[in-house]
């Protein structure tokens, strides 16, 4: 299945959002959105992905 | 003393975390500024996990964390970013930025009010980055905001308080609301100026982070906000057009 992760297309085996995070090596404190909709961390395990989904994975960063 | 959603700040300085030459200098600037709040953001996490080490460093500063929605241009984008920030930073506080103009980074106040209402209804405690417009301020309070953060001048411009008259009017119009000058501060004198007007805090980033010696500028800002706050509490004299001698006239020797 092809998923767009932070703007980059990837071919992944994951079928849920939590599997995607594990497959892509994300283990720390991140927030997620799928197709521009926020998905809480507690909902990732049951959030099924579909081909072409756009996933944003954000982390703490410097800001003003 | 006016509080920020129930929190009293030990120091009326809010400091951004962006643009420092190194993490060590960022830490030195925070230590020397005695800032009570650190503003932070959310960006795409790379494979290296840079966000995780930043998060650890920010936690070690032991200050309040105020995540922003910097760079958002639509209500939807800002609301989604706020939800993501609330989860990552574990705080209901959000510095709500809705940018309306590319060059000036002027807030889009119409979308700002709408986003503030949505977020407040969802349990957020919103710190809106706004203009000095009184009616917008009223609308933001009506939307549930308990803090207003008008700009002093465009973000990063270092021009100081471009519209002192309007900021004075805001202070007068909203006597019970915590007010913060957010953006445009370039020098300690600008920060002192805001505090002399009776503002409750100053939020700045570039003036410290891009100074040649950020830690020294952080110390200067700390002293400036303290001086400005004391001056406001000390009930300053009113300016006047003509001179009045400060040395007593009575008792002067006749020597001419």
PDB file of C-alpha atoms in Angstrom:
ATOM      1  CA  UNK A   1       0.000   0.000   0.000  1.00  0.00           C
ATOM      2  CA  UNK A   2       1.279   3.464  -0.861  1.00  0.00           C
ATOM      3  CA  UNK A   3       1.080   6.054   1.941  1.00  0.00           C
ATOM      4  CA  UNK A   4       2.308   9.658   1.843  1.00  0.00           C
ATOM      5  CA  UNK A   5       4.298  10.134   5.056  1.00  0.00           C
ATOM      6  CA  UNK A   6       5.233  13.739   5.801  1.00  0.00           C
ATOM      7  CA  UNK A   7       5.010  14.501   2.107  1.00  0.00           C
ATOM      8  CA  UNK A   8       7.060  11.501   0.926  1.00  0.00           C
ATOM      9  CA  UNK A   9       5.367   8.567  -0.835  1.00  0.00           C
ATOM     10  CA  UNK A  10       6.236   5.216   0.772  1.00  0.00           C
ATOM     11  CA  UNK A  11       5.356   1.630   0.072  1.00  0.00           C
ATOM     12  CA  UNK A  12       4.428   0.119   3.437  1.00  0.00           C
ATOM     13  CA  UNK A  13       3.129  -3.153   4.865  1.00  0.00           C
ATOM     14  CA  UNK A  14       1.318  -1.435   7.755  1.00  0.00           C
ATOM     15  CA  UNK A  15      -2.474  -1.503   7.771  1.00  0.00           C
ATOM     16  CA  UNK A  16      -3.073   0.739  10.794  1.00  0.00           C
ATOM     17  CA  UNK A  17      -1.608   4.053  11.872  1.00  0.00           C
ATOM     18  CA  UNK A  18       0.190   2.557  14.866  1.00  0.00           C
ATOM     19  CA  UNK A  19       1.746  -0.099  12.638  1.00  0.00           C
ATOM     20  CA  UNK A  20       2.877   2.635  10.247  1.00  0.00           C
ATOM     21  CA  UNK A  21       4.621   4.529  13.058  1.00  0.00           C
ATOM     22  CA  UNK A  22       6.433   1.374  14.125  1.00  0.00           C
ATOM     23  CA  UNK A  23       7.365   0.457  10.566  1.00  0.00           C
ATOM     24  CA  UNK A  24       8.787   3.945   9.911  1.00  0.00           C
ATOM     25  CA  UNK A  25      10.732   3.954  13.177  1.00  0.00           C
ATOM     26  CA  UNK A  26       8.789   6.526  15.173  1.00  0.00           C
ATOM     27  CA  UNK A  27       8.811   5.726  18.865  1.00  0.00           C
ATOM     28  CA  UNK A  28       8.918   9.084  20.675  1.00  0.00           C
ATOM     29  CA  UNK A  29       6.441  11.830  21.386  1.00  0.00           C
ATOM     30  CA  UNK A  30       4.670  12.613  18.122  1.00  0.00           C
ATOM     31  CA  UNK A  31       1.230  13.757  17.014  1.00  0.00           C
ATOM     32  CA  UNK A  32      -0.509  12.385  13.958  1.00  0.00           C
ATOM     33  CA  UNK A  33      -3.024  13.480  11.361  1.00  0.00           C
ATOM     34  CA  UNK A  34      -4.443  11.461   8.468  1.00  0.00           C
ATOM     35  CA  UNK A  35      -5.789  13.303   5.443  1.00  0.00           C
ATOM     36  CA  UNK A  36      -5.611  16.581   7.404  1.00  0.00           C
ATOM     37  CA  UNK A  37      -7.655  15.235  10.340  1.00  0.00           C
ATOM     38  CA  UNK A  38      -6.084  14.840  13.794  1.00  0.00           C
ATOM     39  CA  UNK A  39      -5.869  11.253  15.038  1.00  0.00           C
ATOM     40  CA  UNK A  40      -5.255  10.973  18.790  1.00  0.00           C
ATOM     41  CA  UNK A  41      -2.577   8.562  19.951  1.00  0.00           C
ATOM     42  CA  UNK A  42      -5.216   6.418  21.656  1.00  0.00           C
ATOM     43  CA  UNK A  43      -7.033   5.983  18.316  1.00  0.00           C
ATOM     44  CA  UNK A  44      -4.015   5.000  16.211  1.00  0.00           C
ATOM     45  CA  UNK A  45      -4.239   1.278  16.936  1.00  0.00           C
ATOM     46  CA  UNK A  46      -7.691   1.025  15.359  1.00  0.00           C
ATOM     47  CA  UNK A  47      -7.194   3.626  12.624  1.00  0.00           C
ATOM     48  CA  UNK A  48      -7.083   1.625   9.388  1.00  0.00           C
ATOM     49  CA  UNK A  49      -5.072   3.121   6.552  1.00  0.00           C
ATOM     50  CA  UNK A  50      -6.180   3.234   2.929  1.00  0.00           C
ATOM     51  CA  UNK A  51      -4.064   3.389  -0.186  1.00  0.00           C
ATOM     52  CA  UNK A  52      -3.015   6.985  -0.884  1.00  0.00           C
ATOM     53  CA  UNK A  53      -3.647   8.270   2.653  1.00  0.00           C
ATOM     54  CA  UNK A  54      -1.668  11.357   3.599  1.00  0.00           C
ATOM     55  CA  UNK A  55      -0.141  10.981   7.067  1.00  0.00           C
ATOM     56  CA  UNK A  56       1.474  13.811   8.982  1.00  0.00           C
ATOM     57  CA  UNK A  57       3.779  12.935  11.883  1.00  0.00           C
ATOM     58  CA  UNK A  58       4.761  15.983  13.919  1.00  0.00           C
ATOM     59  CA  UNK A  59       7.109  16.425  16.852  1.00  0.00           C
ATOM     60  CA  UNK A  60       8.155  19.233  19.229  1.00  0.00           C
ATOM     61  CA  UNK A  61      10.194  21.870  17.469  1.00  0.00           C
ATOM     62  CA  UNK A  62      11.591  25.341  18.139  1.00  0.00           C
ATOM     63  CA  UNK A  63       9.047  28.117  17.828  1.00  0.00           C
ATOM     64  CA  UNK A  64       8.409  31.777  18.587  1.00  0.00           C
TER      65      UNK A  64
ATOM     66  CA  UNK B   1      -2.299  40.694  39.809  1.00  0.00           C
ATOM     67  CA  UNK B   2      -3.916  39.430  36.611  1.00  0.00           C
ATOM     68  CA  UNK B   3      -3.373  35.731  36.015  1.00  0.00           C
ATOM     69  CA  UNK B   4      -2.958  33.684  32.847  1.00  0.00           C
ATOM     70  CA  UNK B   5      -5.744  31.138  33.027  1.00  0.00           C
ATOM     71  CA  UNK B   6      -5.138  30.831  36.757  1.00  0.00           C
ATOM     72  CA  UNK B   7      -1.330  30.841  36.573  1.00  0.00           C
ATOM     73  CA  UNK B   8       0.750  33.635  38.038  1.00  0.00           C
ATOM     74  CA  UNK B   9       4.005  34.215  36.185  1.00  0.00           C
ATOM     75  CA  UNK B  10       7.163  34.566  38.257  1.00  0.00           C
ATOM     76  CA  UNK B  11       8.543  36.871  35.577  1.00  0.00           C
ATOM     77  CA  UNK B  12       6.648  38.853  32.915  1.00  0.00           C
ATOM     78  CA  UNK B  13       8.736  37.512  30.067  1.00  0.00           C
ATOM     79  CA  UNK B  14       7.725  34.915  27.490  1.00  0.00           C
ATOM     80  CA  UNK B  15      10.602  33.763  25.326  1.00  0.00           C
ATOM     81  CA  UNK B  16      10.615  31.942  22.017  1.00  0.00           C
ATOM     82  CA  UNK B  17      12.854  28.940  21.401  1.00  0.00           C
ATOM     83  CA  UNK B  18      13.653  29.450  17.697  1.00  0.00           C
ATOM     84  CA  UNK B  19      16.706  30.746  15.840  1.00  0.00           C
ATOM     85  CA  UNK B  20      19.371  30.330  18.565  1.00  0.00           C
ATOM     86  CA  UNK B  21      22.898  29.537  17.366  1.00  0.00           C
ATOM     87  CA  UNK B  22      22.964  26.340  19.471  1.00  0.00           C
ATOM     88  CA  UNK B  23      20.937  24.447  22.088  1.00  0.00           C
ATOM     89  CA  UNK B  24      23.495  25.476  24.738  1.00  0.00           C
ATOM     90  CA  UNK B  25      22.955  29.149  23.943  1.00  0.00           C
ATOM     91  CA  UNK B  26      19.188  28.645  24.051  1.00  0.00           C
ATOM     92  CA  UNK B  27      19.527  27.172  27.548  1.00  0.00           C
ATOM     93  CA  UNK B  28      21.791  30.039  28.652  1.00  0.00           C
ATOM     94  CA  UNK B  29      19.316  32.592  27.290  1.00  0.00           C
ATOM     95  CA  UNK B  30      16.449  31.010  29.217  1.00  0.00           C
ATOM     96  CA  UNK B  31      18.460  30.826  32.406  1.00  0.00           C
ATOM     97  CA  UNK B  32      19.539  34.461  32.146  1.00  0.00           C
ATOM     98  CA  UNK B  33      16.176  35.835  31.019  1.00  0.00           C
ATOM     99  CA  UNK B  34      14.292  34.151  33.883  1.00  0.00           C
ATOM    100  CA  UNK B  35      11.467  33.750  31.326  1.00  0.00           C
ATOM    101  CA  UNK B  36       8.390  32.097  32.789  1.00  0.00           C
ATOM    102  CA  UNK B  37       7.035  30.755  29.507  1.00  0.00           C
ATOM    103  CA  UNK B  38       8.705  29.104  26.518  1.00  0.00           C
ATOM    104  CA  UNK B  39       6.926  29.173  23.168  1.00  0.00           C
ATOM    105  CA  UNK B  40       7.366  26.080  21.018  1.00  0.00           C
ATOM    106  CA  UNK B  41       6.026  24.649  17.793  1.00  0.00           C
ATOM    107  CA  UNK B  42       5.325  21.419  15.921  1.00  0.00           C
ATOM    108  CA  UNK B  43       7.003  20.373  12.720  1.00  0.00           C
ATOM    109  CA  UNK B  44       7.407  17.204  10.696  1.00  0.00           C
ATOM    110  CA  UNK B  45       9.563  14.691  12.528  1.00  0.00           C
ATOM    111  CA  UNK B  46      12.481  13.323  10.518  1.00  0.00           C
ATOM    112  CA  UNK B  47      14.045   9.909  10.815  1.00  0.00           C
ATOM    113  CA  UNK B  48      16.673  11.270  13.219  1.00  0.00           C
ATOM    114  CA  UNK B  49      14.099  12.144  15.878  1.00  0.00           C
ATOM    115  CA  UNK B  50      15.358  15.718  16.394  1.00  0.00           C
ATOM    116  CA  UNK B  51      12.080  16.632  18.067  1.00  0.00           C
ATOM    117  CA  UNK B  52      12.626  14.209  20.921  1.00  0.00           C
ATOM    118  CA  UNK B  53      15.899  15.735  22.120  1.00  0.00           C
ATOM    119  CA  UNK B  54      14.388  19.209  21.800  1.00  0.00           C
ATOM    120  CA  UNK B  55      11.423  18.115  23.909  1.00  0.00           C
ATOM    121  CA  UNK B  56      13.742  16.791  26.622  1.00  0.00           C
ATOM    122  CA  UNK B  57      15.680  20.045  26.700  1.00  0.00           C
ATOM    123  CA  UNK B  58      12.514  22.160  26.935  1.00  0.00           C
ATOM    124  CA  UNK B  59      11.191  20.049  29.799  1.00  0.00           C
ATOM    125  CA  UNK B  60      14.446  20.562  31.661  1.00  0.00           C
ATOM    126  CA  UNK B  61      13.971  24.350  31.498  1.00  0.00           C
ATOM    127  CA  UNK B  62      11.105  23.936  34.006  1.00  0.00           C
ATOM    128  CA  UNK B  63       8.999  26.750  32.536  1.00  0.00           C
ATOM    129  CA  UNK B  64       5.420  26.862  31.276  1.00  0.00           C
ATOM    130  CA  UNK B  65       5.146  25.543  27.707  1.00  0.00           C
ATOM    131  CA  UNK B  66       3.109  27.568  25.219  1.00  0.00           C
ATOM    132  CA  UNK B  67       2.810  25.813  21.845  1.00  0.00           C
ATOM    133  CA  UNK B  68       1.954  27.944  18.833  1.00  0.00           C
ATOM    134  CA  UNK B  69       0.129  27.504  15.550  1.00  0.00           C
ATOM    135  CA  UNK B  70       2.752  29.483  13.626  1.00  0.00           C
ATOM    136  CA  UNK B  71       2.399  29.442   9.886  1.00  0.00           C
ATOM    137  CA  UNK B  72      -1.287  28.492   9.849  1.00  0.00           C
ATOM    138  CA  UNK B  73      -3.435  30.388   7.365  1.00  0.00           C
ATOM    139  CA  UNK B  74      -6.833  28.739   7.825  1.00  0.00           C
ATOM    140  CA  UNK B  75      -9.117  27.958  10.765  1.00  0.00           C
ATOM    141  CA  UNK B  76      -9.016  24.252   9.958  1.00  0.00           C
ATOM    142  CA  UNK B  77      -5.233  24.160   9.831  1.00  0.00           C
ATOM    143  CA  UNK B  78      -4.902  26.081  13.112  1.00  0.00           C
ATOM    144  CA  UNK B  79      -7.487  23.963  14.939  1.00  0.00           C
ATOM    145  CA  UNK B  80      -5.884  20.711  13.799  1.00  0.00           C
ATOM    146  CA  UNK B  81      -2.430  21.979  14.763  1.00  0.00           C
ATOM    147  CA  UNK B  82      -3.765  22.989  18.192  1.00  0.00           C
ATOM    148  CA  UNK B  83      -5.136  19.501  18.785  1.00  0.00           C
ATOM    149  CA  UNK B  84      -1.810  17.959  17.814  1.00  0.00           C
ATOM    150  CA  UNK B  85       0.061  20.398  20.067  1.00  0.00           C
ATOM    151  CA  UNK B  86      -2.226  19.682  23.019  1.00  0.00           C
ATOM    152  CA  UNK B  87      -1.420  15.999  22.798  1.00  0.00           C
ATOM    153  CA  UNK B  88       2.319  16.353  22.248  1.00  0.00           C
ATOM    154  CA  UNK B  89       2.947  19.074  24.827  1.00  0.00           C
ATOM    155  CA  UNK B  90       0.283  17.921  27.279  1.00  0.00           C
ATOM    156  CA  UNK B  91      -1.142  21.407  27.859  1.00  0.00           C
ATOM    157  CA  UNK B  92      -4.446  23.133  27.087  1.00  0.00           C
ATOM    158  CA  UNK B  93      -2.532  26.359  26.373  1.00  0.00           C
ATOM    159  CA  UNK B  94      -2.250  27.385  22.739  1.00  0.00           C
ATOM    160  CA  UNK B  95      -0.732  30.517  21.215  1.00  0.00           C
ATOM    161  CA  UNK B  96      -3.179  30.948  18.388  1.00  0.00           C
ATOM    162  CA  UNK B  97      -1.612  32.442  15.278  1.00  0.00           C
ATOM    163  CA  UNK B  98      -3.626  32.798  12.089  1.00  0.00           C
ATOM    164  CA  UNK B  99      -1.530  34.561   9.532  1.00  0.00           C
ATOM    165  CA  UNK B 100      -3.370  36.745   7.056  1.00  0.00           C
ATOM    166  CA  UNK B 101      -0.599  38.526   5.194  1.00  0.00           C
ATOM    167  CA  UNK B 102       2.608  37.021   3.898  1.00  0.00           C
ATOM    168  CA  UNK B 103       4.916  40.036   4.200  1.00  0.00           C
ATOM    169  CA  UNK B 104       3.739  41.569   7.464  1.00  0.00           C
ATOM    170  CA  UNK B 105       2.564  38.288   9.071  1.00  0.00           C
ATOM    171  CA  UNK B 106      -0.418  40.328  10.220  1.00  0.00           C
ATOM    172  CA  UNK B 107      -3.037  38.172  11.939  1.00  0.00           C
ATOM    173  CA  UNK B 108      -6.222  37.355  10.026  1.00  0.00           C
ATOM    174  CA  UNK B 109      -8.457  38.554  12.831  1.00  0.00           C
ATOM    175  CA  UNK B 110     -11.679  37.236  11.293  1.00  0.00           C
ATOM    176  CA  UNK B 111     -10.426  33.671  11.208  1.00  0.00           C
ATOM    177  CA  UNK B 112      -8.690  34.225  14.547  1.00  0.00           C
ATOM    178  CA  UNK B 113     -11.985  34.904  16.320  1.00  0.00           C
ATOM    179  CA  UNK B 114     -13.614  31.874  14.717  1.00  0.00           C
ATOM    180  CA  UNK B 115     -10.737  29.546  15.612  1.00  0.00           C
ATOM    181  CA  UNK B 116     -10.590  30.937  19.168  1.00  0.00           C
ATOM    182  CA  UNK B 117     -14.287  30.127  19.653  1.00  0.00           C
ATOM    183  CA  UNK B 118     -13.904  26.569  18.340  1.00  0.00           C
ATOM    184  CA  UNK B 119     -10.839  25.880  20.478  1.00  0.00           C
ATOM    185  CA  UNK B 120     -12.291  27.420  23.652  1.00  0.00           C
ATOM    186  CA  UNK B 121     -15.415  25.279  23.295  1.00  0.00           C
ATOM    187  CA  UNK B 122     -13.088  22.303  23.028  1.00  0.00           C
ATOM    188  CA  UNK B 123     -11.373  23.084  26.327  1.00  0.00           C
ATOM    189  CA  UNK B 124      -8.324  24.986  25.084  1.00  0.00           C
ATOM    190  CA  UNK B 125      -6.966  28.044  26.879  1.00  0.00           C
ATOM    191  CA  UNK B 126      -6.245  30.368  24.000  1.00  0.00           C
ATOM    192  CA  UNK B 127      -3.531  33.051  23.834  1.00  0.00           C
ATOM    193  CA  UNK B 128      -4.500  34.858  20.620  1.00  0.00           C
ATOM    194  CA  UNK B 129      -1.848  36.704  18.614  1.00  0.00           C
ATOM    195  CA  UNK B 130      -3.923  39.664  17.477  1.00  0.00           C
ATOM    196  CA  UNK B 131      -3.742  43.277  16.362  1.00  0.00           C
ATOM    197  CA  UNK B 132      -4.379  46.269  18.604  1.00  0.00           C
ATOM    198  CA  UNK B 133      -7.982  46.575  17.331  1.00  0.00           C
ATOM    199  CA  UNK B 134     -10.370  47.042  20.270  1.00  0.00           C
ATOM    200  CA  UNK B 135     -13.378  45.467  18.603  1.00  0.00           C
ATOM    201  CA  UNK B 136     -11.391  42.379  17.682  1.00  0.00           C
ATOM    202  CA  UNK B 137     -10.257  42.261  21.300  1.00  0.00           C
ATOM    203  CA  UNK B 138     -13.881  42.340  22.461  1.00  0.00           C
ATOM    204  CA  UNK B 139     -14.798  39.572  20.023  1.00  0.00           C
ATOM    205  CA  UNK B 140     -11.910  37.425  21.223  1.00  0.00           C
ATOM    206  CA  UNK B 141     -13.026  37.836  24.835  1.00  0.00           C
ATOM    207  CA  UNK B 142     -16.564  37.003  23.710  1.00  0.00           C
ATOM    208  CA  UNK B 143     -15.184  33.860  22.066  1.00  0.00           C
ATOM    209  CA  UNK B 144     -13.806  32.779  25.433  1.00  0.00           C
ATOM    210  CA  UNK B 145     -10.227  34.095  25.420  1.00  0.00           C
ATOM    211  CA  UNK B 146      -8.978  35.297  28.806  1.00  0.00           C
ATOM    212  CA  UNK B 147      -5.719  36.760  27.475  1.00  0.00           C
ATOM    213  CA  UNK B 148      -5.024  39.115  24.553  1.00  0.00           C
ATOM    214  CA  UNK B 149      -1.675  39.352  22.781  1.00  0.00           C
ATOM    215  CA  UNK B 150      -1.547  42.339  20.416  1.00  0.00           C
ATOM    216  CA  UNK B 151       1.478  42.819  18.212  1.00  0.00           C
ATOM    217  CA  UNK B 152       3.906  45.631  18.926  1.00  0.00           C
ATOM    218  CA  UNK B 153       5.157  45.541  15.340  1.00  0.00           C
ATOM    219  CA  UNK B 154       5.482  42.778  12.714  1.00  0.00           C
ATOM    220  CA  UNK B 155       7.132  39.544  13.882  1.00  0.00           C
ATOM    221  CA  UNK B 156      10.910  39.745  13.727  1.00  0.00           C
ATOM    222  CA  UNK B 157      10.942  43.427  12.713  1.00  0.00           C
ATOM    223  CA  UNK B 158      12.427  44.739  15.960  1.00  0.00           C
ATOM    224  CA  UNK B 159      10.598  48.037  15.507  1.00  0.00           C
ATOM    225  CA  UNK B 160       9.187  48.281  19.018  1.00  0.00           C
ATOM    226  CA  UNK B 161       5.692  49.573  19.751  1.00  0.00           C
ATOM    227  CA  UNK B 162       4.508  50.922  16.396  1.00  0.00           C
ATOM    228  CA  UNK B 163       1.162  52.140  17.741  1.00  0.00           C
ATOM    229  CA  UNK B 164       1.541  53.189  21.351  1.00  0.00           C
ATOM    230  CA  UNK B 165      -1.728  55.080  21.311  1.00  0.00           C
ATOM    231  CA  UNK B 166      -3.699  51.952  20.402  1.00  0.00           C
ATOM    232  CA  UNK B 167      -1.895  49.817  22.977  1.00  0.00           C
ATOM    233  CA  UNK B 168      -2.702  52.404  25.664  1.00  0.00           C
ATOM    234  CA  UNK B 169      -6.324  52.298  24.551  1.00  0.00           C
ATOM    235  CA  UNK B 170      -6.311  48.508  24.859  1.00  0.00           C
ATOM    236  CA  UNK B 171      -4.948  48.657  28.380  1.00  0.00           C
ATOM    237  CA  UNK B 172      -7.640  51.160  29.284  1.00  0.00           C
ATOM    238  CA  UNK B 173     -10.450  49.243  27.542  1.00  0.00           C
ATOM    239  CA  UNK B 174      -9.598  45.846  29.064  1.00  0.00           C
ATOM    240  CA  UNK B 175      -8.494  46.631  32.642  1.00  0.00           C
ATOM    241  CA  UNK B 176      -9.097  43.104  33.934  1.00  0.00           C
ATOM    242  CA  UNK B 177      -7.633  41.140  31.015  1.00  0.00           C
ATOM    243  CA  UNK B 178      -3.986  40.023  30.955  1.00  0.00           C
ATOM    244  CA  UNK B 179      -2.379  41.775  27.987  1.00  0.00           C
ATOM    245  CA  UNK B 180       0.887  40.742  26.349  1.00  0.00           C
ATOM    246  CA  UNK B 181       2.813  42.597  23.677  1.00  0.00           C
ATOM    247  CA  UNK B 182       3.686  39.806  21.271  1.00  0.00           C
ATOM    248  CA  UNK B 183       6.104  40.457  18.415  1.00  0.00           C
ATOM    249  CA  UNK B 184       8.074  43.445  17.224  1.00  0.00           C
ATOM    250  CA  UNK B 185      10.310  43.878  20.274  1.00  0.00           C
ATOM    251  CA  UNK B 186      13.890  44.616  19.254  1.00  0.00           C
ATOM    252  CA  UNK B 187      15.463  46.289  22.275  1.00  0.00           C
ATOM    253  CA  UNK B 188      15.120  46.184  26.051  1.00  0.00           C
ATOM    254  CA  UNK B 189      13.738  49.737  25.894  1.00  0.00           C
ATOM    255  CA  UNK B 190      10.836  48.419  23.782  1.00  0.00           C
ATOM    256  CA  UNK B 191      10.104  45.746  26.382  1.00  0.00           C
ATOM    257  CA  UNK B 192      10.296  48.289  29.206  1.00  0.00           C
ATOM    258  CA  UNK B 193       7.972  50.554  27.213  1.00  0.00           C
ATOM    259  CA  UNK B 194       5.311  47.838  27.011  1.00  0.00           C
ATOM    260  CA  UNK B 195       5.538  47.184  30.725  1.00  0.00           C
ATOM    261  CA  UNK B 196       5.387  50.914  31.523  1.00  0.00           C
ATOM    262  CA  UNK B 197       2.062  51.029  29.648  1.00  0.00           C
ATOM    263  CA  UNK B 198       0.729  48.476  32.129  1.00  0.00           C
ATOM    264  CA  UNK B 199       1.025  45.365  29.997  1.00  0.00           C
ATOM    265  CA  UNK B 200       1.302  42.147  31.957  1.00  0.00           C
ATOM    266  CA  UNK B 201       4.070  40.522  29.943  1.00  0.00           C
ATOM    267  CA  UNK B 202       6.141  40.706  26.794  1.00  0.00           C
ATOM    268  CA  UNK B 203       6.644  37.863  24.331  1.00  0.00           C
ATOM    269  CA  UNK B 204       9.774  37.972  22.210  1.00  0.00           C
ATOM    270  CA  UNK B 205      12.142  35.667  20.375  1.00  0.00           C
ATOM    271  CA  UNK B 206      14.212  37.189  17.573  1.00  0.00           C
ATOM    272  CA  UNK B 207      15.546  40.101  19.657  1.00  0.00           C
ATOM    273  CA  UNK B 208      17.332  37.635  21.951  1.00  0.00           C
ATOM    274  CA  UNK B 209      18.005  34.694  19.638  1.00  0.00           C
ATOM    275  CA  UNK B 210      19.546  36.787  16.849  1.00  0.00           C
ATOM    276  CA  UNK B 211      21.515  39.164  19.066  1.00  0.00           C
ATOM    277  CA  UNK B 212      25.284  38.809  18.877  1.00  0.00           C
ATOM    278  CA  UNK B 213      25.270  37.618  22.484  1.00  0.00           C
ATOM    279  CA  UNK B 214      21.847  36.071  23.174  1.00  0.00           C
ATOM    280  CA  UNK B 215      22.504  35.387  26.865  1.00  0.00           C
ATOM    281  CA  UNK B 216      23.548  38.996  27.499  1.00  0.00           C
ATOM    282  CA  UNK B 217      20.483  40.269  25.640  1.00  0.00           C
ATOM    283  CA  UNK B 218      18.333  37.887  27.673  1.00  0.00           C
ATOM    284  CA  UNK B 219      19.682  39.443  30.869  1.00  0.00           C
ATOM    285  CA  UNK B 220      19.019  42.913  29.475  1.00  0.00           C
ATOM    286  CA  UNK B 221      15.428  41.958  28.643  1.00  0.00           C
ATOM    287  CA  UNK B 222      14.893  40.530  32.132  1.00  0.00           C
ATOM    288  CA  UNK B 223      16.058  43.778  33.696  1.00  0.00           C
ATOM    289  CA  UNK B 224      13.981  45.829  31.251  1.00  0.00           C
ATOM    290  CA  UNK B 225      10.672  44.104  31.960  1.00  0.00           C
ATOM    291  CA  UNK B 226      11.325  44.332  35.672  1.00  0.00           C
ATOM    292  CA  UNK B 227      12.179  48.046  35.400  1.00  0.00           C
ATOM    293  CA  UNK B 228       9.091  48.694  33.283  1.00  0.00           C
ATOM    294  CA  UNK B 229       6.810  46.850  35.676  1.00  0.00           C
ATOM    295  CA  UNK B 230       8.197  48.700  38.687  1.00  0.00           C
ATOM    296  CA  UNK B 231       7.846  52.007  36.863  1.00  0.00           C
ATOM    297  CA  UNK B 232       4.193  51.293  36.102  1.00  0.00           C
ATOM    298  CA  UNK B 233       3.503  50.390  39.731  1.00  0.00           C
ATOM    299  CA  UNK B 234       5.325  53.554  40.861  1.00  0.00           C
ATOM    300  CA  UNK B 235       2.758  55.831  39.157  1.00  0.00           C
ATOM    301  CA  UNK B 236       4.951  57.850  36.758  1.00  0.00           C
ATOM    302  CA  UNK B 237       4.619  61.603  36.284  1.00  0.00           C
ATOM    303  CA  UNK B 238       2.716  62.975  33.304  1.00  0.00           C
ATOM    304  CA  UNK B 239       4.785  64.613  30.549  1.00  0.00           C
ATOM    305  CA  UNK B 240       4.303  68.380  30.189  1.00  0.00           C
ATOM    306  CA  UNK B 241       5.274  70.946  27.595  1.00  0.00           C
ATOM    307  CA  UNK B 242       7.137  73.484  29.747  1.00  0.00           C
ATOM    308  CA  UNK B 243      10.018  73.128  32.176  1.00  0.00           C
ATOM    309  CA  UNK B 244       9.519  73.084  35.931  1.00  0.00           C
ATOM    310  CA  UNK B 245      12.659  73.575  38.029  1.00  0.00           C
ATOM    311  CA  UNK B 246      13.494  70.595  40.156  1.00  0.00           C
ATOM    312  CA  UNK B 247      15.905  72.500  42.384  1.00  0.00           C
ATOM    313  CA  UNK B 248      14.053  74.740  44.882  1.00  0.00           C
ATOM    314  CA  UNK B 249      13.932  78.405  43.844  1.00  0.00           C
ATOM    315  CA  UNK B 250      13.311  79.693  47.392  1.00  0.00           C
ATOM    316  CA  UNK B 251      16.547  80.336  49.259  1.00  0.00           C
ATOM    317  CA  UNK B 252      18.654  80.915  46.176  1.00  0.00           C
ATOM    318  CA  UNK B 253      21.505  83.365  46.853  1.00  0.00           C
ATOM    319  CA  UNK B 254      21.375  86.808  45.243  1.00  0.00           C
ATOM    320  CA  UNK B 255      24.675  86.893  43.355  1.00  0.00           C
ATOM    321  CA  UNK B 256      23.986  88.804  40.136  1.00  0.00           C
TER     322      UNK B 256
END
